[in-house]
């Protein structure tokens, strides 16, 4: 069996020429990215790392929603959070304006902008600085190094984010978020503008795969009690209006972002990330989808593949050690 590293290199070479899709344009700073950037990373739950391609940082964008949701769960617990943000997939684009539940006024789920803004508004802290510092500290623990916000992207989102502002005001109208709308939006844009590498994303996913314990530092970043909730919403809502198709084809919890990252969790085995900025019409990385389909097929990652498929990754890991 080929080693994992060799397989990642093959996939990188195979899909580098694929230039379908377009880089996100609606945030001016994102439109400037080199569309040919491409990286693939796998980190196992015991900290083994495989990486190919671009090792430079990019902004995390919507993938941050997964981790903010984890922090809000820690701050408020499942029941209280459920009163404010639902867990129902939308089938609508991520920045949809109209989706607040008729009766409860809740946004559908924490992976779309409305739900993510509501989640961010619930984070504890006495003032904006304390809330930002809590978020940064959480991300620092996930990646096991210092993290930074890209100020240009933050400013760019802030000046162009009329749609998110409209969503926030609509939620304020229904009393779903408090009156500190601009502060909440700033924090939301700051979390989206966090700089990560592809390997960082794989490491963060590996932490989730490892029941919340960071594979290198051993720090329990998120309680094992909340892993189930986080992975469930990733599985059903993480890939925009492609979530059902993704669940069918790839079959593992994942989250996508407009900068071109896709991060996925193989429970108890590994975290995987792909970065490539050209997006399809749903907003998912074109090369990312291809790479994940192949990885899932080759290593038998699909959660409902009840054949012996699942063992293929451990066999590949053994072969990689030799
Ligand atoms: N910052 C982006 C926004 O709110 C995040 C969107 C995304 O990655 N899907 O529009």
Short mmCIF file of C-alpha atoms and ligand atoms in Angstrom, two decimals:
data_model
loop_
_atom_site.label_atom_id
_atom_site.label_comp_id
_atom_site.label_asym_id
_atom_site.label_seq_id
_atom_site.Cartn_x
_atom_site.Cartn_y
_atom_site.Cartn_z
CA UNK A 1 0.00 0.00 0.00
CA UNK A 2 1.30 3.50 -0.87
CA UNK A 3 2.20 5.70 2.07
CA UNK A 4 -0.22 8.46 3.05
CA UNK A 5 2.33 11.12 2.15
CA UNK A 6 2.81 9.64 -1.33
CA UNK A 7 -0.96 9.48 -1.85
CA UNK A 8 -1.38 13.15 -0.85
CA UNK A 9 1.36 14.09 -3.30
CA UNK A 10 -0.40 12.14 -6.07
CA UNK A 11 -3.70 13.90 -5.33
CA UNK A 12 -2.00 17.30 -5.27
CA UNK A 13 -0.40 16.66 -8.63
CA UNK A 14 -3.63 15.28 -10.11
CA UNK A 15 -5.81 18.23 -9.14
CA UNK A 16 -3.37 21.15 -9.43
CA UNK A 17 -4.31 21.62 -13.14
CA UNK A 18 -8.04 21.77 -12.29
CA UNK A 19 -8.97 25.44 -12.61
CA UNK A 20 -12.78 25.32 -12.52
CA UNK A 21 -14.61 27.73 -10.23
CA UNK A 22 -13.93 31.27 -9.08
CA UNK A 23 -12.41 32.92 -6.05
CA UNK A 24 -14.94 34.64 -3.72
CA UNK A 25 -15.41 38.22 -4.89
CA UNK A 26 -17.83 39.76 -2.42
CA UNK A 27 -15.22 40.52 0.24
CA UNK A 28 -12.69 42.72 -1.68
CA UNK A 29 -9.71 41.42 0.27
CA UNK A 30 -10.53 37.77 -0.55
CA UNK A 31 -10.70 38.51 -4.28
CA UNK A 32 -6.95 39.32 -4.25
CA UNK A 33 -5.82 35.79 -3.35
CA UNK A 34 -3.72 33.72 -5.77
CA UNK A 35 -6.32 31.24 -7.11
CA UNK A 36 -3.71 28.53 -7.69
CA UNK A 37 -2.83 28.08 -4.03
CA UNK A 38 -3.41 24.47 -3.02
CA UNK A 39 -2.67 22.43 0.11
CA UNK A 40 -3.76 19.13 1.64
CA UNK A 41 -3.13 18.11 5.27
CA UNK A 42 -3.94 15.18 7.49
CA UNK A 43 -3.25 15.05 11.24
CA UNK A 44 -3.99 11.83 13.12
CA UNK A 45 -5.40 11.73 16.65
CA UNK A 46 -1.95 10.72 17.91
CA UNK A 47 -0.33 13.74 16.24
CA UNK A 48 1.19 12.28 13.05
CA UNK A 49 1.20 14.92 10.29
CA UNK A 50 1.06 14.65 6.53
CA UNK A 51 1.14 17.80 4.45
CA UNK A 52 1.57 18.73 0.81
CA UNK A 53 1.58 22.09 -1.01
CA UNK A 54 1.05 25.64 0.22
CA UNK A 55 2.01 26.17 3.86
CA UNK A 56 1.16 29.90 4.05
CA UNK A 57 -1.79 31.20 6.10
CA UNK A 58 -5.21 32.30 4.83
CA UNK A 59 -8.32 33.50 6.66
CA UNK A 60 -10.43 30.78 8.24
CA UNK A 61 -13.81 32.36 7.34
CA UNK A 62 -16.87 30.20 8.03
CA UNK A 63 -14.86 27.28 9.37
CA UNK A 64 -14.53 29.40 12.53
CA UNK A 65 -18.26 28.87 13.13
CA UNK A 66 -17.60 25.33 14.32
CA UNK A 67 -15.29 26.47 17.09
CA UNK A 68 -17.36 29.46 18.19
CA UNK A 69 -20.28 27.08 18.52
CA UNK A 70 -18.10 24.91 20.79
CA UNK A 71 -17.28 27.90 22.98
CA UNK A 72 -20.94 28.95 23.18
CA UNK A 73 -21.83 25.39 24.21
CA UNK A 74 -19.26 25.62 26.98
CA UNK A 75 -20.61 29.04 28.02
CA UNK A 76 -24.32 28.19 28.03
CA UNK A 77 -24.86 24.45 27.66
CA UNK A 78 -26.84 22.66 25.00
CA UNK A 79 -30.39 23.47 26.18
CA UNK A 80 -29.96 27.21 26.53
CA UNK A 81 -28.12 27.47 23.23
CA UNK A 82 -30.84 25.49 21.48
CA UNK A 83 -33.37 28.13 22.48
CA UNK A 84 -31.36 30.72 20.55
CA UNK A 85 -29.99 28.79 17.58
CA UNK A 86 -31.57 25.73 15.94
CA UNK A 87 -29.89 22.68 14.40
CA UNK A 88 -31.90 22.30 11.20
CA UNK A 89 -30.17 22.33 7.79
CA UNK A 90 -31.45 25.07 5.50
CA UNK A 91 -30.82 24.06 1.90
CA UNK A 92 -30.31 27.82 1.38
CA UNK A 93 -27.08 29.72 0.73
CA UNK A 94 -24.96 30.53 3.80
CA UNK A 95 -25.82 34.24 3.82
CA UNK A 96 -29.56 33.79 3.39
CA UNK A 97 -31.61 36.68 4.74
CA UNK A 98 -34.98 35.19 5.29
CA UNK A 99 -34.48 32.17 7.48
CA UNK A 100 -35.69 32.79 10.98
CA UNK A 101 -38.08 30.16 12.26
CA UNK A 102 -41.66 31.53 12.14
CA UNK A 103 -42.58 30.53 15.66
CA UNK A 104 -39.33 30.65 17.63
CA UNK A 105 -37.54 33.32 15.53
CA UNK A 106 -34.39 31.25 15.86
CA UNK A 107 -31.89 31.13 13.01
CA UNK A 108 -31.83 27.61 11.57
CA UNK A 109 -28.39 26.47 12.61
CA UNK A 110 -24.98 27.78 13.78
CA UNK A 111 -23.25 27.08 10.45
CA UNK A 112 -25.13 29.72 8.42
CA UNK A 113 -24.35 33.40 8.95
CA UNK A 114 -27.52 34.22 10.91
CA UNK A 115 -26.92 31.37 13.35
CA UNK A 116 -23.22 32.11 13.59
CA UNK A 117 -23.79 35.79 14.35
CA UNK A 118 -26.33 34.80 17.04
CA UNK A 119 -23.82 32.30 18.47
CA UNK A 120 -21.04 34.90 18.55
CA UNK A 121 -23.39 37.36 20.30
CA UNK A 122 -23.76 34.85 23.15
CA UNK A 123 -20.05 34.49 23.96
CA UNK A 124 -19.27 35.50 27.52
CA UNK A 125 -16.95 38.40 28.40
CA UNK A 126 -17.23 41.81 30.06
CA UNK A 127 -16.32 43.84 26.99
CA UNK A 128 -15.34 43.36 23.31
CA UNK A 129 -11.63 42.96 24.15
CA UNK A 130 -12.28 40.22 26.67
CA UNK A 131 -14.56 38.40 24.26
CA UNK A 132 -12.00 38.63 21.45
CA UNK A 133 -9.25 37.45 23.79
CA UNK A 134 -11.32 34.46 24.85
CA UNK A 135 -11.85 33.53 21.20
CA UNK A 136 -8.16 33.94 20.36
CA UNK A 137 -7.17 31.88 23.39
CA UNK A 138 -9.50 29.11 22.29
CA UNK A 139 -8.05 29.08 18.75
CA UNK A 140 -4.53 29.20 20.20
CA UNK A 141 -5.26 26.05 22.16
CA UNK A 142 -6.61 24.27 19.08
CA UNK A 143 -3.54 25.02 16.96
CA UNK A 144 -1.00 25.02 19.80
CA UNK A 145 0.65 28.32 18.80
CA UNK A 146 -0.09 32.06 18.75
CA UNK A 147 -2.85 33.15 16.35
CA UNK A 148 -3.59 36.50 14.68
CA UNK A 149 -6.44 38.28 12.98
CA UNK A 150 -5.79 39.60 9.46
CA UNK A 151 -6.65 43.27 9.87
CA UNK A 152 -7.09 43.98 6.14
CA UNK A 153 -9.67 41.20 5.77
CA UNK A 154 -11.41 42.27 8.96
CA UNK A 155 -11.70 45.86 7.69
CA UNK A 156 -12.76 44.66 4.26
CA UNK A 157 -15.56 42.52 5.74
CA UNK A 158 -16.62 45.30 8.01
CA UNK A 159 -17.06 47.90 5.27
CA UNK A 160 -18.66 45.52 2.77
CA UNK A 161 -20.81 43.50 5.19
CA UNK A 162 -24.21 45.12 4.60
CA UNK A 163 -25.90 41.77 4.26
CA UNK A 164 -24.61 40.50 7.59
CA UNK A 165 -25.61 43.82 9.17
CA UNK A 166 -29.12 43.35 7.80
CA UNK A 167 -29.27 39.81 9.19
CA UNK A 168 -28.11 41.07 12.60
CA UNK A 169 -30.69 43.86 12.68
CA UNK A 170 -33.45 41.43 11.74
CA UNK A 171 -32.44 39.20 14.64
CA UNK A 172 -32.29 42.23 16.94
CA UNK A 173 -35.83 43.11 15.87
CA UNK A 174 -36.97 39.71 17.16
CA UNK A 175 -34.91 40.05 20.33
CA UNK A 176 -32.69 37.12 19.36
CA UNK A 177 -29.50 39.13 19.90
CA UNK A 178 -28.77 42.03 22.26
CA UNK A 179 -28.35 45.70 21.33
CA UNK A 180 -24.55 45.53 20.86
CA UNK A 181 -24.99 44.81 17.17
CA UNK A 182 -21.82 46.47 15.85
CA UNK A 183 -19.68 44.86 18.57
CA UNK A 184 -21.12 41.45 17.76
CA UNK A 185 -20.52 41.93 14.04
CA UNK A 186 -16.95 43.05 14.70
CA UNK A 187 -16.29 39.93 16.74
CA UNK A 188 -17.89 37.79 14.03
CA UNK A 189 -15.66 39.41 11.36
CA UNK A 190 -12.62 39.02 13.61
CA UNK A 191 -13.25 35.28 14.01
CA UNK A 192 -13.69 34.96 10.22
CA UNK A 193 -10.43 36.87 9.63
CA UNK A 194 -8.31 34.61 11.80
CA UNK A 195 -5.19 33.43 9.96
CA UNK A 196 -4.63 29.67 9.77
CA UNK A 197 -2.64 27.28 7.60
CA UNK A 198 -4.07 24.14 6.06
CA UNK A 199 -2.18 22.11 8.63
CA UNK A 200 -3.68 24.22 11.43
CA UNK A 201 -7.15 23.32 10.17
CA UNK A 202 -6.26 19.63 10.07
CA UNK A 203 -4.91 19.96 13.63
CA UNK A 204 -8.14 21.62 14.79
CA UNK A 205 -10.17 18.87 13.15
CA UNK A 206 -7.90 16.24 14.72
CA UNK A 207 -8.64 17.79 18.12
CA UNK A 208 -12.36 17.28 17.48
CA UNK A 209 -11.66 13.75 16.19
CA UNK A 210 -9.74 13.11 19.41
CA UNK A 211 -12.77 13.93 21.58
CA UNK A 212 -11.62 17.49 22.17
CA UNK A 213 -8.05 16.76 23.27
CA UNK A 214 -5.34 18.53 21.27
CA UNK A 215 -3.12 15.78 19.80
CA UNK A 216 0.22 17.53 20.48
CA UNK A 217 -0.28 19.40 23.74
CA UNK A 218 -2.78 16.99 25.30
CA UNK A 219 -4.90 19.99 26.40
CA UNK A 220 -8.66 19.31 26.59
CA UNK A 221 -9.78 22.25 24.41
CA UNK A 222 -13.46 21.37 24.28
CA UNK A 223 -15.42 19.03 26.51
CA UNK A 224 -16.04 15.52 25.12
CA UNK A 225 -19.73 16.13 26.03
CA UNK A 226 -19.98 18.77 23.28
CA UNK A 227 -18.20 16.87 20.52
CA UNK A 228 -21.40 15.05 19.61
CA UNK A 229 -23.29 18.34 19.18
CA UNK A 230 -20.52 19.99 17.16
CA UNK A 231 -20.03 17.04 14.81
CA UNK A 232 -23.78 16.64 14.31
CA UNK A 233 -24.26 20.19 13.06
CA UNK A 234 -21.15 19.92 10.92
CA UNK A 235 -22.49 16.73 9.39
CA UNK A 236 -25.93 18.11 8.57
CA UNK A 237 -25.18 21.80 7.94
CA UNK A 238 -21.44 22.26 7.35
CA UNK A 239 -21.25 22.29 3.55
CA UNK A 240 -23.86 24.95 2.70
CA UNK A 241 -26.54 23.75 0.31
CA UNK A 242 -24.34 20.81 -0.67
CA UNK A 243 -24.50 19.27 2.83
CA UNK A 244 -26.77 16.37 1.82
CA UNK A 245 -24.74 15.50 -1.23
CA UNK A 246 -21.53 15.70 0.79
CA UNK A 247 -22.95 13.39 3.48
CA UNK A 248 -23.90 10.93 0.76
CA UNK A 249 -20.63 11.03 -1.16
CA UNK A 250 -17.96 11.72 1.45
CA UNK A 251 -19.80 10.81 4.65
CA UNK A 252 -17.86 12.63 7.39
CA UNK A 253 -18.62 15.85 9.34
CA UNK A 254 -17.07 18.85 7.57
CA UNK A 255 -17.11 22.62 7.32
CA UNK A 256 -16.35 24.83 4.38
CA UNK A 257 -15.36 28.51 4.16
CA UNK A 258 -15.39 31.14 1.39
CA UNK A 259 -11.62 31.56 1.42
CA UNK A 260 -11.41 28.00 0.01
CA UNK A 261 -10.82 25.78 3.02
CA UNK A 262 -12.65 22.57 3.81
CA UNK A 263 -12.03 20.89 7.16
CA UNK A 264 -13.33 17.41 8.02
CA UNK A 265 -13.30 15.11 11.02
CA UNK A 266 -12.85 11.35 10.91
CA UNK A 267 -13.96 10.47 14.46
CA UNK A 268 -11.29 8.74 16.55
CA UNK A 269 -8.91 8.72 13.57
CA UNK A 270 -7.87 12.02 12.04
CA UNK A 271 -8.52 15.60 10.99
CA UNK A 272 -8.22 16.51 7.31
CA UNK A 273 -8.08 19.87 5.55
CA UNK A 274 -7.82 21.04 1.96
CA UNK A 275 -7.20 24.63 0.90
CA UNK A 276 -7.80 25.84 -2.66
CA UNK A 277 -9.57 29.18 -3.24
CA UNK A 278 -11.58 28.51 -6.41
CA UNK A 279 -15.20 27.85 -5.39
CA UNK A 280 -18.16 26.21 -7.11
CA UNK A 281 -21.65 27.73 -7.23
CA UNK A 282 -22.40 26.52 -3.68
CA UNK A 283 -19.28 28.22 -2.31
CA UNK A 284 -17.25 25.04 -1.78
CA UNK A 285 -13.66 24.60 -2.96
CA UNK A 286 -13.71 22.76 -6.30
CA UNK A 287 -10.43 20.93 -5.79
CA UNK A 288 -11.33 20.38 -2.14
CA UNK A 289 -14.43 18.39 -3.08
CA UNK A 290 -12.46 16.24 -5.51
CA UNK A 291 -9.69 15.51 -3.03
CA UNK A 292 -12.12 14.61 -0.25
CA UNK A 293 -14.09 12.27 -2.48
CA UNK A 294 -10.91 10.40 -3.34
CA UNK A 295 -9.64 10.32 0.24
CA UNK A 296 -12.95 9.01 1.51
CA UNK A 297 -13.16 6.34 -1.16
CA UNK A 298 -9.55 5.21 -0.78
CA UNK A 299 -9.46 5.07 3.01
CA UNK A 300 -13.09 4.07 3.59
CA UNK A 301 -13.87 7.15 5.72
CA UNK A 302 -17.63 7.23 5.08
CA UNK A 303 -19.28 6.81 8.50
CA UNK A 304 -21.91 4.45 7.12
CA UNK A 305 -19.51 2.29 5.18
CA UNK A 306 -20.02 -0.79 7.30
CA UNK A 307 -17.68 -2.98 5.29
CA UNK A 308 -14.08 -3.37 6.33
CA UNK A 309 -13.36 -0.08 4.54
CA UNK A 310 -12.68 1.76 7.78
CA UNK A 311 -9.54 -0.31 8.42
CA UNK A 312 -7.88 0.93 5.26
CA UNK A 313 -6.68 4.12 6.91
CA UNK A 314 -5.01 2.28 9.80
CA UNK A 315 -3.36 -0.03 7.27
CA UNK A 316 -2.10 2.98 5.33
CA UNK A 317 -0.81 4.49 8.58
CA UNK A 318 1.14 1.31 9.35
CA UNK A 319 2.55 1.31 5.81
CA UNK A 320 3.55 4.97 6.27
CA UNK A 321 5.55 4.15 9.41
CA UNK A 322 7.86 1.74 7.59
N1 LIG B 1 -17.05 36.29 6.65
C1 LIG B 1 -17.88 35.63 5.71
C2 LIG B 1 -19.28 36.25 5.71
O1 LIG B 1 -19.85 36.42 6.73
C3 LIG B 1 -17.92 34.15 6.00
C4 LIG B 1 -18.72 33.42 5.01
C5 LIG B 1 -18.25 32.03 4.69
O2 LIG B 1 -17.10 31.63 4.80
N2 LIG B 1 -19.18 31.28 4.17
O3 LIG B 1 -19.83 36.58 4.69
#
